C-alpha positions as CSV (number, residue, x, y, z in Angstrom):
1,X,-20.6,-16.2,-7.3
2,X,-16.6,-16.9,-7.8
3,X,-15.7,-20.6,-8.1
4,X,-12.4,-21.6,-7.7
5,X,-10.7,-23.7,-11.1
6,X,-12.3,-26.9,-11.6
7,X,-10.2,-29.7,-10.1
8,X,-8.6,-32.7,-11.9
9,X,-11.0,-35.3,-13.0
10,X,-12.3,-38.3,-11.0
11,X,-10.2,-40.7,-12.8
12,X,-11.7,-43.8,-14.1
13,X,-11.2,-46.5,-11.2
14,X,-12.4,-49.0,-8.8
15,X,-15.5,-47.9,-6.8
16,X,-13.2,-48.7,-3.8
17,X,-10.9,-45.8,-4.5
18,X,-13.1,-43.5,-5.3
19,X,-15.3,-43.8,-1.9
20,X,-11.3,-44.3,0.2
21,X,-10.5,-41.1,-1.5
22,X,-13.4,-39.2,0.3
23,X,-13.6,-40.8,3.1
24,X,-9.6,-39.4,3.7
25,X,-11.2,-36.1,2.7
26,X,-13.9,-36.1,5.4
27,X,-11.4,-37.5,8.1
28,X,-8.9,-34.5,7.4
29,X,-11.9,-32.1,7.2
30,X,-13.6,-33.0,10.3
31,X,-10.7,-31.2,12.5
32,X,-10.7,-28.0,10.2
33,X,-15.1,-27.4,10.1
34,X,-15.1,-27.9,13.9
35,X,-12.3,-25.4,14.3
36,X,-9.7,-28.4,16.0
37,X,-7.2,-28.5,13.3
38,X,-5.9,-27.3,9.9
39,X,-4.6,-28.1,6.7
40,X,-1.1,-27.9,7.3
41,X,0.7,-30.7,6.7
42,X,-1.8,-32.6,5.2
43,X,-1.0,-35.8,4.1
44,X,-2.1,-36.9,0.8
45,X,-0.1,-40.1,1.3
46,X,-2.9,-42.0,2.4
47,X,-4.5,-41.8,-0.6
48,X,-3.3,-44.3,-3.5
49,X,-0.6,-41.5,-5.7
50,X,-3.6,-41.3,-8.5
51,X,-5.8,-40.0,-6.0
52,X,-3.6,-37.6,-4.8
53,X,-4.5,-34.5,-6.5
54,X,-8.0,-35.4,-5.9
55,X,-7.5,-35.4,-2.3
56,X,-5.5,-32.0,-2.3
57,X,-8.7,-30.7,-4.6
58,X,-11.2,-32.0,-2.0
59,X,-10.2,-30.7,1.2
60,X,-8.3,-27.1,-0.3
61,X,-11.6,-26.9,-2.6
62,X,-14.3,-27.7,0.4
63,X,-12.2,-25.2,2.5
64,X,-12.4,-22.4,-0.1
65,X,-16.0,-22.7,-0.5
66,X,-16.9,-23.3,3.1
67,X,-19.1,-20.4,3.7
68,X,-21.7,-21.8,1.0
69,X,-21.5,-25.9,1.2
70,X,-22.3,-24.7,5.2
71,X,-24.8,-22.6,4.4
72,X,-26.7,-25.4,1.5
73,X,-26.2,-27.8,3.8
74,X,-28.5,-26.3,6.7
75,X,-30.6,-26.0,3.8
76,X,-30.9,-29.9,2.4
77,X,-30.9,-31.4,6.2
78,X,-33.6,-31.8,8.2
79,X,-31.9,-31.0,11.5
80,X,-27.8,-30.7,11.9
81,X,-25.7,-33.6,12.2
82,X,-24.5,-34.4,15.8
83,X,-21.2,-33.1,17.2
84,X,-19.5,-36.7,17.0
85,X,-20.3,-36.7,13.2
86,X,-18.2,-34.0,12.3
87,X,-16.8,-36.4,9.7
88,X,-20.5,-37.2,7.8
89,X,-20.8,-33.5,7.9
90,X,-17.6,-33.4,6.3
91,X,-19.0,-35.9,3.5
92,X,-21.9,-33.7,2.9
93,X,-19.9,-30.2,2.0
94,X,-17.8,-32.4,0.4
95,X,-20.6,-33.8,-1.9
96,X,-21.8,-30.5,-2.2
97,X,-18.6,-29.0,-3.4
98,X,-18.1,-31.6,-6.1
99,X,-21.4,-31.2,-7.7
100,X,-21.0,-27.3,-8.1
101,X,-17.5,-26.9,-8.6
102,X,-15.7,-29.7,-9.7
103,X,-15.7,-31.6,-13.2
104,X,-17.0,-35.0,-11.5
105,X,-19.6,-37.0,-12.9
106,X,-22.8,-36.8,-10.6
107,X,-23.0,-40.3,-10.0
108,X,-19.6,-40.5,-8.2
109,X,-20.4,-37.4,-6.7
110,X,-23.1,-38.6,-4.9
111,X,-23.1,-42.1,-4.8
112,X,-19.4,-42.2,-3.8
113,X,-19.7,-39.6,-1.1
114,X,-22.8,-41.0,-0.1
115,X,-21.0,-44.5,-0.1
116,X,-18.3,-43.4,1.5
117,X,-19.4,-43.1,5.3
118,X,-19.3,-46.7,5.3
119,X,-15.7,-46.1,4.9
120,X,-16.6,-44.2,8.5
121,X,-17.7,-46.8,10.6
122,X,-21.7,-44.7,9.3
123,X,-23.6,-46.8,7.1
124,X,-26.8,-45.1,8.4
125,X,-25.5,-41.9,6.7
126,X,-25.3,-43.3,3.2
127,X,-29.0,-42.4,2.9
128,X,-29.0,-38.6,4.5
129,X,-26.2,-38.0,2.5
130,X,-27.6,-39.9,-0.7
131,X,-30.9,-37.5,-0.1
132,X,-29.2,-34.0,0.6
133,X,-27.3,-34.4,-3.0
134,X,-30.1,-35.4,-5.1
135,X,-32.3,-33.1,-3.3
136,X,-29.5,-30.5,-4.7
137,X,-29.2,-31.8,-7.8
138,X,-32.7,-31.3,-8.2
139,X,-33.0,-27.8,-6.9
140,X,-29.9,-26.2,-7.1
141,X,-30.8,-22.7,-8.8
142,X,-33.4,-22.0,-6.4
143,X,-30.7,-23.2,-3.3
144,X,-28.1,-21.2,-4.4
145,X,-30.4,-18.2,-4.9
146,X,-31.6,-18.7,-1.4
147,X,-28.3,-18.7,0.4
148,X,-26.5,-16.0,-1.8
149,X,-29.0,-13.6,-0.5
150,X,-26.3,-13.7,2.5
151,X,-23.1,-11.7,1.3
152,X,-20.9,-13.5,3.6
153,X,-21.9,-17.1,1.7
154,X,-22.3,-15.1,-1.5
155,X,-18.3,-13.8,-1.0
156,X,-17.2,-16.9,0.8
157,X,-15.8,-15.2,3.2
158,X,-17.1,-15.0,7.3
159,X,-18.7,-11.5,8.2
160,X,-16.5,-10.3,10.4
161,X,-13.4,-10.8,7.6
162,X,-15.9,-9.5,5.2
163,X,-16.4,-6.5,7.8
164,X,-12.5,-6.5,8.6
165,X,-11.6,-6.2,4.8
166,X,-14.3,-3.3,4.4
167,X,-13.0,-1.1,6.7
168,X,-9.5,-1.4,5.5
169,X,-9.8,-1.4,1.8
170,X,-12.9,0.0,1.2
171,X,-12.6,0.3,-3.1
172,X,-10.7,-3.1,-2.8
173,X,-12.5,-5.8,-0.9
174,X,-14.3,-7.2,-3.2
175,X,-11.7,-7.4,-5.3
176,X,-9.5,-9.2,-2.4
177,X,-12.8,-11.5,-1.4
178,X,-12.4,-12.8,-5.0
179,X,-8.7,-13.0,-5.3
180,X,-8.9,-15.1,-1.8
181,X,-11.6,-16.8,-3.5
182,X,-8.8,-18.1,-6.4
183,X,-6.4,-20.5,-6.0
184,X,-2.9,-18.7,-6.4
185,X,-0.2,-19.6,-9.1
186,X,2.3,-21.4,-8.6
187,X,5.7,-19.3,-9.1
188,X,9.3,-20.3,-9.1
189,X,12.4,-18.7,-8.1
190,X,15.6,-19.2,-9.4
191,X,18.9,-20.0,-7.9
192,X,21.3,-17.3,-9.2
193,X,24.0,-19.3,-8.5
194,X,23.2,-22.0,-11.3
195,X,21.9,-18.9,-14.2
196,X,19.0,-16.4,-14.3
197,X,15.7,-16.7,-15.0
198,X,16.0,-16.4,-18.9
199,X,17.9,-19.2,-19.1
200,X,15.8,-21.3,-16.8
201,X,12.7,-20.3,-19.1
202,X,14.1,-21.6,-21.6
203,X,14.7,-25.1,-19.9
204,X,11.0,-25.1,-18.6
205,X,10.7,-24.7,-22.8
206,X,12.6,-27.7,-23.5
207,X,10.9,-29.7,-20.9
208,X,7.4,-28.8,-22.5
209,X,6.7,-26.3,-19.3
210,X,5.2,-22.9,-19.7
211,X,5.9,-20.2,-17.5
212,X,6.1,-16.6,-18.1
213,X,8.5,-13.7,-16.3
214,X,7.6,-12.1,-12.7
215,X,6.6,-8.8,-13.4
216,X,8.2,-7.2,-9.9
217,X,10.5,-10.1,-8.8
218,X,13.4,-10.6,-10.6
219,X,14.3,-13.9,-10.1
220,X,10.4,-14.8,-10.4
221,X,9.0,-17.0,-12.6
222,X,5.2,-18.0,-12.7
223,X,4.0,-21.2,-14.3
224,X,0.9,-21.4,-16.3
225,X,0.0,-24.7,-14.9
226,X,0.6,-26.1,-11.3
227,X,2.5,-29.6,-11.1
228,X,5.0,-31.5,-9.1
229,X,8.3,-30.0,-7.9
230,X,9.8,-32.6,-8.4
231,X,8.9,-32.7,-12.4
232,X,10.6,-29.6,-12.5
233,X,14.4,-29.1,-14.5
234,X,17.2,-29.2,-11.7
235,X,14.9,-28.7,-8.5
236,X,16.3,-31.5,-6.5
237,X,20.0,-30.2,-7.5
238,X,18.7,-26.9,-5.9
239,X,18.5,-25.0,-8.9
240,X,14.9,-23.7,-7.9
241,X,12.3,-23.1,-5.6
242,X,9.2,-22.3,-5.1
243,X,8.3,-19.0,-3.7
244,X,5.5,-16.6,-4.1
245,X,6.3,-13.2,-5.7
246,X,5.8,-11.3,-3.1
247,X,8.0,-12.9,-0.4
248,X,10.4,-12.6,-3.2
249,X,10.7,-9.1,-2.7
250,X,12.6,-9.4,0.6
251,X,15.7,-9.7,-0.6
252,X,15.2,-6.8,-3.2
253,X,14.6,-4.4,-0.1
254,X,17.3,-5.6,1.5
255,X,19.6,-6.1,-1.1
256,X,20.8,-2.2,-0.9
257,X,22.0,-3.0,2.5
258,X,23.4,-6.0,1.6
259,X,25.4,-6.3,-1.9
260,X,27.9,-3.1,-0.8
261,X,28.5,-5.2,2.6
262,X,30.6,-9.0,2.2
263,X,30.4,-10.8,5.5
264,X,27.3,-9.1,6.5
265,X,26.0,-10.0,9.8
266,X,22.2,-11.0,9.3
267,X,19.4,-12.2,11.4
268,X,16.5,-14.2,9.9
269,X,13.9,-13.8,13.0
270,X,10.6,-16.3,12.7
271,X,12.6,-18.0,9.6
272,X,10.3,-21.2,8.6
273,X,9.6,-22.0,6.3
274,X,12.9,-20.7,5.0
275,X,12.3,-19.2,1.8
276,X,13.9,-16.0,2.4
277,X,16.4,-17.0,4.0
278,X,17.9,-19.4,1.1
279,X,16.8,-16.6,-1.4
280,X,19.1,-13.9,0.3
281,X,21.8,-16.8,0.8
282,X,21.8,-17.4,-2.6
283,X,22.2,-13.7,-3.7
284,X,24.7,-12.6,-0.8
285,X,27.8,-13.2,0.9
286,X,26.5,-12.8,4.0
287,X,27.1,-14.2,7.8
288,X,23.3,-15.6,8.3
289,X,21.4,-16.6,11.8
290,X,18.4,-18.2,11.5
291,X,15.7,-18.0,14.5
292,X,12.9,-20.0,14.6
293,X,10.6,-21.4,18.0
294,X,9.0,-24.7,15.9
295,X,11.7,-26.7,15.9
296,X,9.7,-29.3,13.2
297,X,9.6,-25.7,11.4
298,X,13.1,-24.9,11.9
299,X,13.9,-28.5,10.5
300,X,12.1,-27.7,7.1
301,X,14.4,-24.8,6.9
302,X,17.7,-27.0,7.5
303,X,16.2,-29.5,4.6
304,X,15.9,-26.5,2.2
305,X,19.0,-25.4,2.6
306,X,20.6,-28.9,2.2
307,X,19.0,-29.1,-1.0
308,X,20.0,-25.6,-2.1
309,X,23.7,-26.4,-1.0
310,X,23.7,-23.3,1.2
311,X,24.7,-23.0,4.6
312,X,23.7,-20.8,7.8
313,X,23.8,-20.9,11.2
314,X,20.5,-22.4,12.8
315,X,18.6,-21.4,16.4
316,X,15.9,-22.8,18.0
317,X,14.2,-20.1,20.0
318,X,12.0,-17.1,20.9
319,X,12.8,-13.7,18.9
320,X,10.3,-11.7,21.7
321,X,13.3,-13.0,24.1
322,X,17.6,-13.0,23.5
323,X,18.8,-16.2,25.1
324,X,19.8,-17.3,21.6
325,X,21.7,-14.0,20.5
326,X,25.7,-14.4,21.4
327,X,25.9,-10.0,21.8
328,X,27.3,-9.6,18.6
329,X,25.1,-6.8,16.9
330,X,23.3,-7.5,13.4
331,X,23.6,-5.5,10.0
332,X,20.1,-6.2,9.0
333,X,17.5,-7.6,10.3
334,X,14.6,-9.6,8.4
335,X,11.6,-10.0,10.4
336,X,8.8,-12.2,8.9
337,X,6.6,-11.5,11.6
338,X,3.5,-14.0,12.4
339,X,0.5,-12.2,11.1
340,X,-3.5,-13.0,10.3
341,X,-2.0,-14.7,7.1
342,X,-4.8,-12.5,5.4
343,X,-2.5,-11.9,2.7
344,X,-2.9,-16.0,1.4
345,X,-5.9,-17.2,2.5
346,X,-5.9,-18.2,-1.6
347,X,-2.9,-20.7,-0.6
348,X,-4.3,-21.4,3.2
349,X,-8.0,-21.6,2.9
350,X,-9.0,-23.0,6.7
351,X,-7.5,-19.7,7.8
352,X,-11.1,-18.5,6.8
353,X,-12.3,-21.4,9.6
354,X,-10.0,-21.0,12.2
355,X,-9.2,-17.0,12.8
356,X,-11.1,-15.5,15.5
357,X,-11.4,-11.7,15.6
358,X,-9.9,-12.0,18.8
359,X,-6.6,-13.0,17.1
360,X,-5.8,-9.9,15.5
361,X,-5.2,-7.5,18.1
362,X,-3.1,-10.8,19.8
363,X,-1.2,-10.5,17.0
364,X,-0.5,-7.1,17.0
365,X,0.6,-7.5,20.5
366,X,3.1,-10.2,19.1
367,X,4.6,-8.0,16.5
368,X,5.0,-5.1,18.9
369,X,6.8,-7.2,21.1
370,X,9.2,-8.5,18.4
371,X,10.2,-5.0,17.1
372,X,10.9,-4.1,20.7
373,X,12.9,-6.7,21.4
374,X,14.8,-7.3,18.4
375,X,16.0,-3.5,17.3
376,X,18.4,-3.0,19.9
377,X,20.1,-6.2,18.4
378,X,20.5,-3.9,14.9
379,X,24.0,-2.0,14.9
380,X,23.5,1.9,14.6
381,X,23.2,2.3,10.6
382,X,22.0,-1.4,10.0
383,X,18.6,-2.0,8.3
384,X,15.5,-3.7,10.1
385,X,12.8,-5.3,7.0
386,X,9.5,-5.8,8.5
387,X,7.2,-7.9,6.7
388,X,3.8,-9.9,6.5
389,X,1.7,-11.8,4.7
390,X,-1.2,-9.6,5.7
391,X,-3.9,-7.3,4.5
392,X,-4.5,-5.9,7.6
393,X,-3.5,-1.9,8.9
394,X,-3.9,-3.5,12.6
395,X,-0.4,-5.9,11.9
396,X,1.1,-3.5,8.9
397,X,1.1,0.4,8.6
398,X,-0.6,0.9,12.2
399,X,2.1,-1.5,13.7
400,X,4.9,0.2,12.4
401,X,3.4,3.8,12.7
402,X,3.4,3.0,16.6
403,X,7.3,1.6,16.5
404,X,8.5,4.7,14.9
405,X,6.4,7.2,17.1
406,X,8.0,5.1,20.5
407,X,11.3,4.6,18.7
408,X,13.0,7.7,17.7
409,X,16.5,6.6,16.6
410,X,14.2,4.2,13.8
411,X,13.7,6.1,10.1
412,X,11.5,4.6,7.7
413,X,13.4,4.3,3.9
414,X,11.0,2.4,2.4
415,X,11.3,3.4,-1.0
416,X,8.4,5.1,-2.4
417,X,9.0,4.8,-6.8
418,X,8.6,0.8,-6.1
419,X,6.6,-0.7,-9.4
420,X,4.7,-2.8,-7.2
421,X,1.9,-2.2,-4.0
422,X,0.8,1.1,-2.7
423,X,1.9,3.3,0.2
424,X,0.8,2.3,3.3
425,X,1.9,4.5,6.2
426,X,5.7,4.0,6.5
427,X,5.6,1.2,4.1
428,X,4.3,-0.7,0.9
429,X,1.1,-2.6,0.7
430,X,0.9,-5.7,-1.9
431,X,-2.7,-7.0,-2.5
432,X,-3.5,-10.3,-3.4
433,X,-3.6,-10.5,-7.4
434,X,-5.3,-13.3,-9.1
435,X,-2.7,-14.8,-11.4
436,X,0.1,-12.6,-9.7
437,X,1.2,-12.1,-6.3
438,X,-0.4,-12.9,-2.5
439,X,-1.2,-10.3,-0.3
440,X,2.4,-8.7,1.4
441,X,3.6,-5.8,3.8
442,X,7.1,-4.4,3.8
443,X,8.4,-1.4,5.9
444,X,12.1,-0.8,5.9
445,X,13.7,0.8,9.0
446,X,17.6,2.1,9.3
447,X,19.0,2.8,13.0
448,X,20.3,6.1,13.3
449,X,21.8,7.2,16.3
450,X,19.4,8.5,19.2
């Protein structure tokens, strides 16, 4: 069995808190186990700000370990909870949860759960749930034993990912189920415009912060402990963000294209949450577009830059279509494609909820479409960066195999002496890495003439 880190502590507190704490958790839960809703943009405002972490620990924790709670809950109750009680279902796996993976006291974590479907309008609940958890308490060994017999609850992961990760990386799945299984680091990148990494280090020093040095992204910095942006030296003066390693690596591949190039004429397709797009603002003096069709997306991605003091030209609209594009052809390309997001299910855990299997090839379709529609938009001699946050052949090497095979005037130069990933068809392959990066594709294409 992997378990995730244990969570902060249940604070000491009023009983009230702690049984408004869950009872948020089970409300935002209740969505994401039925397969309605997700995670994203959770609000951990409606919580008191003590509670906060708690909250976040909850719901990312209970989505983590899904597979399991699920599967020791079927075990502890007599017959399932009815449809309409999605929420006291919620209470349970999160009771569950707490008792084997969090460092809460027992009490709270059943007599507060347990308490807390008052909170729910289910007072009639408070027993079941008060019954399942001692019941666990009392036999957990022989519970857990039970349901690990089942790889999927043992790995924490639904079968057909389990069976999807198999076939692709057969002497690595495992190895991704666990790092999935983790939650990821938080890294940093720096603003090279205010200093380089070394020198922001040794702020983080003077601020009693440890971090230590990407070992691939050069302007990457990982920090030993998770905490608050906004505790960190100079982030609100745009100084720094946070950014994953991988997705840092964008602007190394397309830096070669780039640097030897002032004025640049760049296109930033499917640009929320806008991470690349400040980072290769930052490093470049470039003419930048932004495409986006969530405008509440694209909206994040004006507030990043605002805080970073950078400045690029913002579109709402669809990169499968060109009403947005004035004709003017582009000197690179960046597109972040939409993918499985196979790559982070460590950061977005109720992806392992709500995929279907019938997304994937949907999503293939997607990215095909993109490429199409976006290359003749590349000037002859301009580079196109393809990338993911996927695992998967179906959205990575397979997709851009096809593309070059029905695209002759498009030559792969991703380089091949790259420190980090593995070759993967006509591109490079980034695992997920406990303690290191998420889970990445990159192919980069150059337009030669036909």
């Amino acid at each position: 069995m992997s378990q995730a880190p244990p969570a902060p502590r249940d604070r000491e507190g009023s009983r009230d808190n702690g049984l408004a704490v869950r009872a948020a958790a089970a409300r935002a839960l209740a969505p994401v186990i039925t397969g309605k809703g997700s995670l994203t943009g959770l609000d951990d405002h409606q919580v008191v700000a003590r509670d906060r972490a708690l909250f976040k620990a909850l719901c990312f924790g209970t989505c983590r370990t899904l597979p399991r709670l699920e599967a020791l809950a079927g075990k502890l109750l007599a017959k399932p909870f009815k449809a309409r009680d999605a929420d006291v279902q919620a209470l349970l796996l999160l009771g569950i949860h707490q008792l084997l993976y969090l460092r809460i006291p027992a009490h709270a974590a059943v007599g507060e759960t347990a308490g807390a479907a008052r909170l729910l309008g289910k007072e009639w609940a408070t027993r079941v749930l008060n019954g399942c958890l001692r019941r666990l308490q009392r036999e957990s060994a022989e519970l857990q034993a039970e349901v690990d017999r089942d790889p999927a609850v043992a790995l924490l992961h639904p079968r057909w990912w389990l069976k999807a990760l198999r076939q692709a990386w057969p002497d690595d799945w495992r190895a991704i189920c666990e790092a999935n299984n983790t939650p990821g680091p938080m890294t940093l990148r720096i603003n090279r415009r205010h200093g380089d990494r070394e020198m922001y280090l040794d702020r983080l020093a003077a601020a009693g912060i440890q971090a230590r040095l990407c070992a691939h992204a050069p302007d990457g910095l990982t920090l030993e402990t998770p905490r608050d942006v906004e505790t960190l030296p100079g982030f609100t003066a745009g100084h720094v963000s946070v950014q994953d390693e991988s997705a840092q690596l964008a602007a190394v591949l397309l830096g070669p294209s780039l640097a030897p190039r002032p004025g640049a004429r760049v296109l930033d397709a499917c640009c929320a949450p806008g991470g690349k797009t400040a980072h290769l603002l930052e490093l470049f003096d470039i003419d930048l577009q932004a495409v986006d069709s969530d405008a509440a997306r694209l909206a994040r991605v004006e507030d990043t830059l605002a805080r970073l003091g950078l400045a690029a030209t913002l579109a709402e609209g669809d990169a499968t279509a060109r009403d947005w594009w004035d004709g003017t052809p582009f000197d690179a390309i960046l597109l972040d494609a939409p993918c499985s997001g196979s790559g982070v299910i460590r950061r977005h855990p109720d992806i392992k909820r709500l995929r279907r299997p019938s997304d994937i090839p949907r999503l293939a379709e997607l990215q095909a479409r993109l490429l199409d529609n976006l290359w003749p938009l590349l000037r002859p001699g301009g580079t196109l960066l393809y990338a993911t946050c996927s695992v998967l052949p179906e959205e990575n090497a397979e997709q851009i195999d096809a593309f070059l095979a029905r695209t002759p005037e498009a030559v792969a130069t991703t380089p091949s002496d790259m420190a980090w990933g593995r070759a993967s068809g006509a591109g490079r392959q980034l695992l997920p890495e406990p303690d290191s990066h998420d889970g990445f594709f990159y192919a980069r294409l150059e337009r030669h003439p036909a």
